[in-house]
PDB file of C-alpha atoms in Angstrom:
ATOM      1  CA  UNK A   2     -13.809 -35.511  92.861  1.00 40.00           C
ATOM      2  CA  UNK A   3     -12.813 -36.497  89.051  1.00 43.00           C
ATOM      3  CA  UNK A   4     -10.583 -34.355  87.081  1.00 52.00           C
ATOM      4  CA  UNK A   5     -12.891 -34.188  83.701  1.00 50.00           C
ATOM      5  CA  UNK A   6      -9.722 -32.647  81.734  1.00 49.00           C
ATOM      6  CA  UNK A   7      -7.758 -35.425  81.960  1.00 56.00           C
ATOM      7  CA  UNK A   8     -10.772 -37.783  80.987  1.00 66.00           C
ATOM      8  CA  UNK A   9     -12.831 -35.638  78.546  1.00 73.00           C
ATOM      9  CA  UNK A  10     -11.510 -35.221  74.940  1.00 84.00           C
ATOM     10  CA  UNK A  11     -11.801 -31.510  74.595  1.00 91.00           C
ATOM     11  CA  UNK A  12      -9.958 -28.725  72.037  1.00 94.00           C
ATOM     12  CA  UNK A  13      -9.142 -25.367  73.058  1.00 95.00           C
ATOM     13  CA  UNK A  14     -11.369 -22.691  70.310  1.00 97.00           C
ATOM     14  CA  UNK A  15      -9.015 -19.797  70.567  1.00 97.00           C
ATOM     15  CA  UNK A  16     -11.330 -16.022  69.489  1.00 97.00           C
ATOM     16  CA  UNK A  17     -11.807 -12.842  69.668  1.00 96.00           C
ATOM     17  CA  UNK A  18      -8.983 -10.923  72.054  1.00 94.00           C
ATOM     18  CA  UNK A  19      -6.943 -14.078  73.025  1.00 90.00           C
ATOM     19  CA  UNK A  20      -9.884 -15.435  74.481  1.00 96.00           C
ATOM     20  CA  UNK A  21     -10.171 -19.057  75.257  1.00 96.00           C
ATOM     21  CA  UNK A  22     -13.171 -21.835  74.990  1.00 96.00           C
ATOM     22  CA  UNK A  23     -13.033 -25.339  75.951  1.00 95.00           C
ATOM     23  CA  UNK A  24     -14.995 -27.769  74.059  1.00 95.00           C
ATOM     24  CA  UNK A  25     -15.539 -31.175  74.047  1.00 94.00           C
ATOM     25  CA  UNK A  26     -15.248 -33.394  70.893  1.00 93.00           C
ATOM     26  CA  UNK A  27     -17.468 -36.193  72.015  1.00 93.00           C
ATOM     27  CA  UNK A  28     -19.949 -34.882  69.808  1.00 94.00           C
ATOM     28  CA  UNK A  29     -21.692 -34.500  66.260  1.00 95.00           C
ATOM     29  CA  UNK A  30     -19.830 -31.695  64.189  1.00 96.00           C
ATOM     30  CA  UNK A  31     -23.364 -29.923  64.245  1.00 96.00           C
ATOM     31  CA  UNK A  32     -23.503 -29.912  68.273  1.00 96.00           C
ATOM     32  CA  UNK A  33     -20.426 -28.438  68.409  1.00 96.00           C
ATOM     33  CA  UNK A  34     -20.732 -26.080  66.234  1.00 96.00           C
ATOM     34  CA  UNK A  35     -23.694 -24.667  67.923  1.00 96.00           C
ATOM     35  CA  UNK A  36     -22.096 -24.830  70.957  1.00 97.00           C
ATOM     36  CA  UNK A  37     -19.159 -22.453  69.827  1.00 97.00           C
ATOM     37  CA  UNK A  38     -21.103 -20.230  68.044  1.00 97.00           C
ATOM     38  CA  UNK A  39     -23.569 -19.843  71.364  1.00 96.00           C
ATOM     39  CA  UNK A  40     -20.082 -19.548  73.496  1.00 97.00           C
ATOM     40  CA  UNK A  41     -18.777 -17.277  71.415  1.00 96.00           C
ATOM     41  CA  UNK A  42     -21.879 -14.700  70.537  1.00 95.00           C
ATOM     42  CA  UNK A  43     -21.555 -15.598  66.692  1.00 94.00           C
ATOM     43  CA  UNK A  44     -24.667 -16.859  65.964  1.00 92.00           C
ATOM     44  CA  UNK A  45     -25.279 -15.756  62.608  1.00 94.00           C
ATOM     45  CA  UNK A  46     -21.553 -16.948  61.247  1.00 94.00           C
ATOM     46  CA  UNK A  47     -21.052 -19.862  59.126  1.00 95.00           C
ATOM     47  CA  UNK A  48     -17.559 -21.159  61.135  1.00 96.00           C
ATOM     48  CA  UNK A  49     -14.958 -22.822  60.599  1.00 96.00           C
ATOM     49  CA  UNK A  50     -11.862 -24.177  62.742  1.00 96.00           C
ATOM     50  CA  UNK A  51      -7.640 -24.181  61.820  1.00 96.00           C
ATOM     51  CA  UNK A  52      -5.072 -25.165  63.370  1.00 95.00           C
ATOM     52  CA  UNK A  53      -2.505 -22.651  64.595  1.00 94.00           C
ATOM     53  CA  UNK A  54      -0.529 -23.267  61.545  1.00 94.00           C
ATOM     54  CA  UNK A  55      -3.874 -22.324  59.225  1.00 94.00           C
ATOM     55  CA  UNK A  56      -4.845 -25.489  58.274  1.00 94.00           C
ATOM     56  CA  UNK A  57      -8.415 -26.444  57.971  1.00 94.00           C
ATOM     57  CA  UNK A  58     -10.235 -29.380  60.123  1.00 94.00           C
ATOM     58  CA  UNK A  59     -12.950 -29.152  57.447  1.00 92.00           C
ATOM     59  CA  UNK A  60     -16.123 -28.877  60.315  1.00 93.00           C
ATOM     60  CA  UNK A  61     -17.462 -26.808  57.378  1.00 91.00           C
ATOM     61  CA  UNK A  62     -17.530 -28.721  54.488  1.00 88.00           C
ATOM     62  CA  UNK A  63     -21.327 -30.610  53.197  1.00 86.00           C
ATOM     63  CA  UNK A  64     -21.605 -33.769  54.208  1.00 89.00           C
ATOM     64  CA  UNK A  65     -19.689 -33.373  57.841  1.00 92.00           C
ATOM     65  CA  UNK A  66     -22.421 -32.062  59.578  1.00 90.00           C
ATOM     66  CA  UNK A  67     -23.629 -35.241  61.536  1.00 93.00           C
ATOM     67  CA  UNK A  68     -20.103 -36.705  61.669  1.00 95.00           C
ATOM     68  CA  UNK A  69     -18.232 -37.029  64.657  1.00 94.00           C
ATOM     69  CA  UNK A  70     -15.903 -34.283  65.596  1.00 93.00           C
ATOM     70  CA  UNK A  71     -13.459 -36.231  67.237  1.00 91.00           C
ATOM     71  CA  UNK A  72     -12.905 -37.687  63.792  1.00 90.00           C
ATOM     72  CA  UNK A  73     -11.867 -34.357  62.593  1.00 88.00           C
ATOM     73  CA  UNK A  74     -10.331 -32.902  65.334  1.00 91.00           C
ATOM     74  CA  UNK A  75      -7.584 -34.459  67.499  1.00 88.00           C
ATOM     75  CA  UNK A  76      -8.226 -34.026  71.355  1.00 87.00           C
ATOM     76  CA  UNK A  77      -6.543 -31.400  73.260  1.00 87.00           C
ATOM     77  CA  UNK A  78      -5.468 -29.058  70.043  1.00 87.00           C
ATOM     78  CA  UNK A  79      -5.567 -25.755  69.899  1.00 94.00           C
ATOM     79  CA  UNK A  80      -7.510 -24.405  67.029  1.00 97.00           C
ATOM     80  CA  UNK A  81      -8.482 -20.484  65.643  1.00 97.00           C
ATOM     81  CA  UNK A  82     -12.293 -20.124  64.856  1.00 98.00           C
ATOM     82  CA  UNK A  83     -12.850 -18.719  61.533  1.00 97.00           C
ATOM     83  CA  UNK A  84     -15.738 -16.829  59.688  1.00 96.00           C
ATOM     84  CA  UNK A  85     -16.793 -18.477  56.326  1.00 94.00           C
ATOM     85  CA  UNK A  86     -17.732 -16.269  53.672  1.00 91.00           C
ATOM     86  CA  UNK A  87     -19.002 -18.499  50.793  1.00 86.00           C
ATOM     87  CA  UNK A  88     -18.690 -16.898  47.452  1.00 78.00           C
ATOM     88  CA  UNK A  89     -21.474 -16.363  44.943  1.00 71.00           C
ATOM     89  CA  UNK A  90     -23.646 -18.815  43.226  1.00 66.00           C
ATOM     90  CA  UNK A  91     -21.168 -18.965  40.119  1.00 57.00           C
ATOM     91  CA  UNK A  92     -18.415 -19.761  42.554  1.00 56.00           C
ATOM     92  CA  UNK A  93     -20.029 -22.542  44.046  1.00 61.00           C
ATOM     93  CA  UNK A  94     -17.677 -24.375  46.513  1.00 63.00           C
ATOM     94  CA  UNK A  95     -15.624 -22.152  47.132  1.00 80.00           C
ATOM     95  CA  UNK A  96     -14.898 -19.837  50.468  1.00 88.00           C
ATOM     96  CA  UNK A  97     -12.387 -17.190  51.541  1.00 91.00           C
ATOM     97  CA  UNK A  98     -11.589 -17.780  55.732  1.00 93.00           C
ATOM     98  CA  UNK A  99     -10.948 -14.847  58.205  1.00 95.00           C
ATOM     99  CA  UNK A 100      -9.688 -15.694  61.747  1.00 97.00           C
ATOM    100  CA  UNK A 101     -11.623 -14.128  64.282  1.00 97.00           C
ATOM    101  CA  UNK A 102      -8.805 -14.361  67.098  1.00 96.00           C
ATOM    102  CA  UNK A 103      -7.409 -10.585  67.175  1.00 95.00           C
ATOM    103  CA  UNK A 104      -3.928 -12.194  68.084  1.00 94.00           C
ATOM    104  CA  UNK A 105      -0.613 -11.198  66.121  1.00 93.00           C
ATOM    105  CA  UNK A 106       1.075 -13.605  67.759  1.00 93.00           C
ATOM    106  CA  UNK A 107      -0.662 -16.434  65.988  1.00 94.00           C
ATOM    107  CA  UNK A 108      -2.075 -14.260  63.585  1.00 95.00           C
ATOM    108  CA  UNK A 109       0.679 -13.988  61.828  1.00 95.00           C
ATOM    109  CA  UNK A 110       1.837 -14.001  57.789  1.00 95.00           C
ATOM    110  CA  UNK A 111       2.619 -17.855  57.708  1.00 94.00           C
ATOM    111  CA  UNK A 112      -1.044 -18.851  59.573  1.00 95.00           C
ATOM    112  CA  UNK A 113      -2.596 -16.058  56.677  1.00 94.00           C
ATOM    113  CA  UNK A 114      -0.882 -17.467  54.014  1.00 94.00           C
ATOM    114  CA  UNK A 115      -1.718 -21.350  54.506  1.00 93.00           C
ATOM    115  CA  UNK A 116      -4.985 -20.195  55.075  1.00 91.00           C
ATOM    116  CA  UNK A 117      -4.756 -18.216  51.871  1.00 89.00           C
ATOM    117  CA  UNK A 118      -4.576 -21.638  50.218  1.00 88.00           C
ATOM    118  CA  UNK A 119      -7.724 -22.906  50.799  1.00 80.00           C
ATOM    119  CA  UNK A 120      -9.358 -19.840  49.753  1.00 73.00           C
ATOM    120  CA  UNK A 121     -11.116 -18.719  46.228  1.00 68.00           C
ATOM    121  CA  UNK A 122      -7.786 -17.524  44.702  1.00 59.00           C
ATOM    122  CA  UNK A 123      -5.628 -21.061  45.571  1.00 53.00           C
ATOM    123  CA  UNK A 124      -4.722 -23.370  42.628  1.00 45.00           C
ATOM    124  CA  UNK A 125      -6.355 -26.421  44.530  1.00 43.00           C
ATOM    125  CA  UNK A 126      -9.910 -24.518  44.277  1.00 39.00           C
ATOM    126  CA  UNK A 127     -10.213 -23.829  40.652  1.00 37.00           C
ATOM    127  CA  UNK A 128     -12.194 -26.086  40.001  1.00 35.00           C
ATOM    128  CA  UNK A 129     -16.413 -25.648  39.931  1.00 31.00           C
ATOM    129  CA  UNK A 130     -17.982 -28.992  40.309  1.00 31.00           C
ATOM    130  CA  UNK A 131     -16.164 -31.027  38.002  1.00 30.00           C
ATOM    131  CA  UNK A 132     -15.280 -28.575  35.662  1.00 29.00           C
ATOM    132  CA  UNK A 133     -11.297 -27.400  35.380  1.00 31.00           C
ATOM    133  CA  UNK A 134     -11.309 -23.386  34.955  1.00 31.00           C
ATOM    134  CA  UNK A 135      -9.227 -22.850  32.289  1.00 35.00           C
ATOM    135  CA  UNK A 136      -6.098 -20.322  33.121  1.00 36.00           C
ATOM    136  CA  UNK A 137      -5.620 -17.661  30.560  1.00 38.00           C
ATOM    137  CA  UNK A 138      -2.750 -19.736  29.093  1.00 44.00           C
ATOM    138  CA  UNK A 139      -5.020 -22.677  29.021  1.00 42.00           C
ATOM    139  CA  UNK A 140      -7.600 -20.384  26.826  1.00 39.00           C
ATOM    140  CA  UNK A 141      -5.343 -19.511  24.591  1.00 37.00           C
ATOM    141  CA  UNK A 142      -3.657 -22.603  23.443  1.00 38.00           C
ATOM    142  CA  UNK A 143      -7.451 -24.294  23.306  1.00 42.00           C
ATOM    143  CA  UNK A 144      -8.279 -21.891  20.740  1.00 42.00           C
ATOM    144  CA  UNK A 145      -5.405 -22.110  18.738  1.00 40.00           C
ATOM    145  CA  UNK A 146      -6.085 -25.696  18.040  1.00 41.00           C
ATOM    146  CA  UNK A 147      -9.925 -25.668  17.910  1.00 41.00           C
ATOM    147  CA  UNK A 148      -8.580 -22.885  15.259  1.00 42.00           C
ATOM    148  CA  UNK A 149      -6.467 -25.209  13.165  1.00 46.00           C
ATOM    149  CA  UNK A 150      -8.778 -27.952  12.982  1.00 44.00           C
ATOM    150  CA  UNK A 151     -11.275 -25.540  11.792  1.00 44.00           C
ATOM    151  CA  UNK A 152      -8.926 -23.994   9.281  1.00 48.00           C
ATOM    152  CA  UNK A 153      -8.150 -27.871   8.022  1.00 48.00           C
ATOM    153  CA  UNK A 154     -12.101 -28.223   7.483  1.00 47.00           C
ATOM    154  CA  UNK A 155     -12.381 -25.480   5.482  1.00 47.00           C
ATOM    155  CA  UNK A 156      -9.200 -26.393   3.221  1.00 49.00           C
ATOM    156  CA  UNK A 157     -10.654 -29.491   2.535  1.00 49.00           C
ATOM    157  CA  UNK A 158     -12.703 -29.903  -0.896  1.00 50.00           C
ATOM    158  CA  UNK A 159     -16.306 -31.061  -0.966  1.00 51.00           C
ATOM    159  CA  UNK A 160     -14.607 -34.801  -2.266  1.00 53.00           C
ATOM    160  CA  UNK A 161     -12.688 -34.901   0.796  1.00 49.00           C
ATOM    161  CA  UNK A 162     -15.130 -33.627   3.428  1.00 49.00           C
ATOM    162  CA  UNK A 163     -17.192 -36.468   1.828  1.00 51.00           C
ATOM    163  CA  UNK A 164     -14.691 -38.996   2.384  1.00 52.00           C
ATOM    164  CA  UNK A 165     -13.931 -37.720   6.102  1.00 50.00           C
ATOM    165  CA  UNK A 166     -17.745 -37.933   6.869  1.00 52.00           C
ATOM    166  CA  UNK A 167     -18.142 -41.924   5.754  1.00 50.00           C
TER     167      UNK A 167
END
């Protein structure tokens, strides 16, 4: 008789009240996915996977969907399932991530706050497609100067606003 754990890439999807699920990476992200949220009774979840330190393995993310998880996820880790909530049209991009492991062992304030980081309030997500938010410093300074340059125009005399247009 073979001994499929010691052949078998597999991860160990750690949920609900320290419960356990073994699942095999030999698969498209999509497969998987379904798989877990079948195992797991969370059909109508978006998921997501971390590590136990709260860092992402991205099986979320557009694009991934009919990549191979084994190129995302190394074999034989334990990982936390996570609930995606994505954030409204105007925040496009961006998600906040809530384990769904009811452990406080792992569960802890370091796993919260890496996980934190990848959420809509990090630095690294202010951005909305390729636009930089502004910080309120940022607004500030930009309208002091778009301020100046339009108090310069208007000092100018009709001879010299010619002379600045040719």
């Amino acid at each position: 008789m073979t001994d499929f754990g010691e052949e078998m890439p597999f991860i160990v999807v750690r949920y609900g009240e320290s419960q356990e699920l073994m699942v095999n990476t030999q698969c498209m992200i999509c497969n998987m996915i379904d798989f877990i949220k079948s195992a797991t009774k969370h059909f109508d979840l978006e998921i997501e996977l971390a590590t136990e330190q709260g860092e992402l393995k991205g099986i979320s993310q557009e694009g991934v969907y009919f990549k191979m998880a084994s190129d995302f996820i190394s074999e034989r880790e334990p990982l936390i399932l996570l609930r995606v909530e994505r954030m409204g049209e105007q925040m496009k991009g961006k998600a906040r991530y809530l384990p769904l492991l009811h452990d406080p062992n792992v569960i802890n304030a370091s796993f919260l706050t890496n996980l934190a980081k990848h959420g809509p309030d990090s630095r690294k997500n202010q951005k909305i497609g390729r636009l930089q938010i502004p910080s309120k410093d940022d607004k500030s300074s930009n309208n002091s100067k778009s301020k100046d340059s339009t108090d310069n125009e208007r000092k100018k005399t009709p001879k010299s606003r010619e002379k600045s247009t040719k």
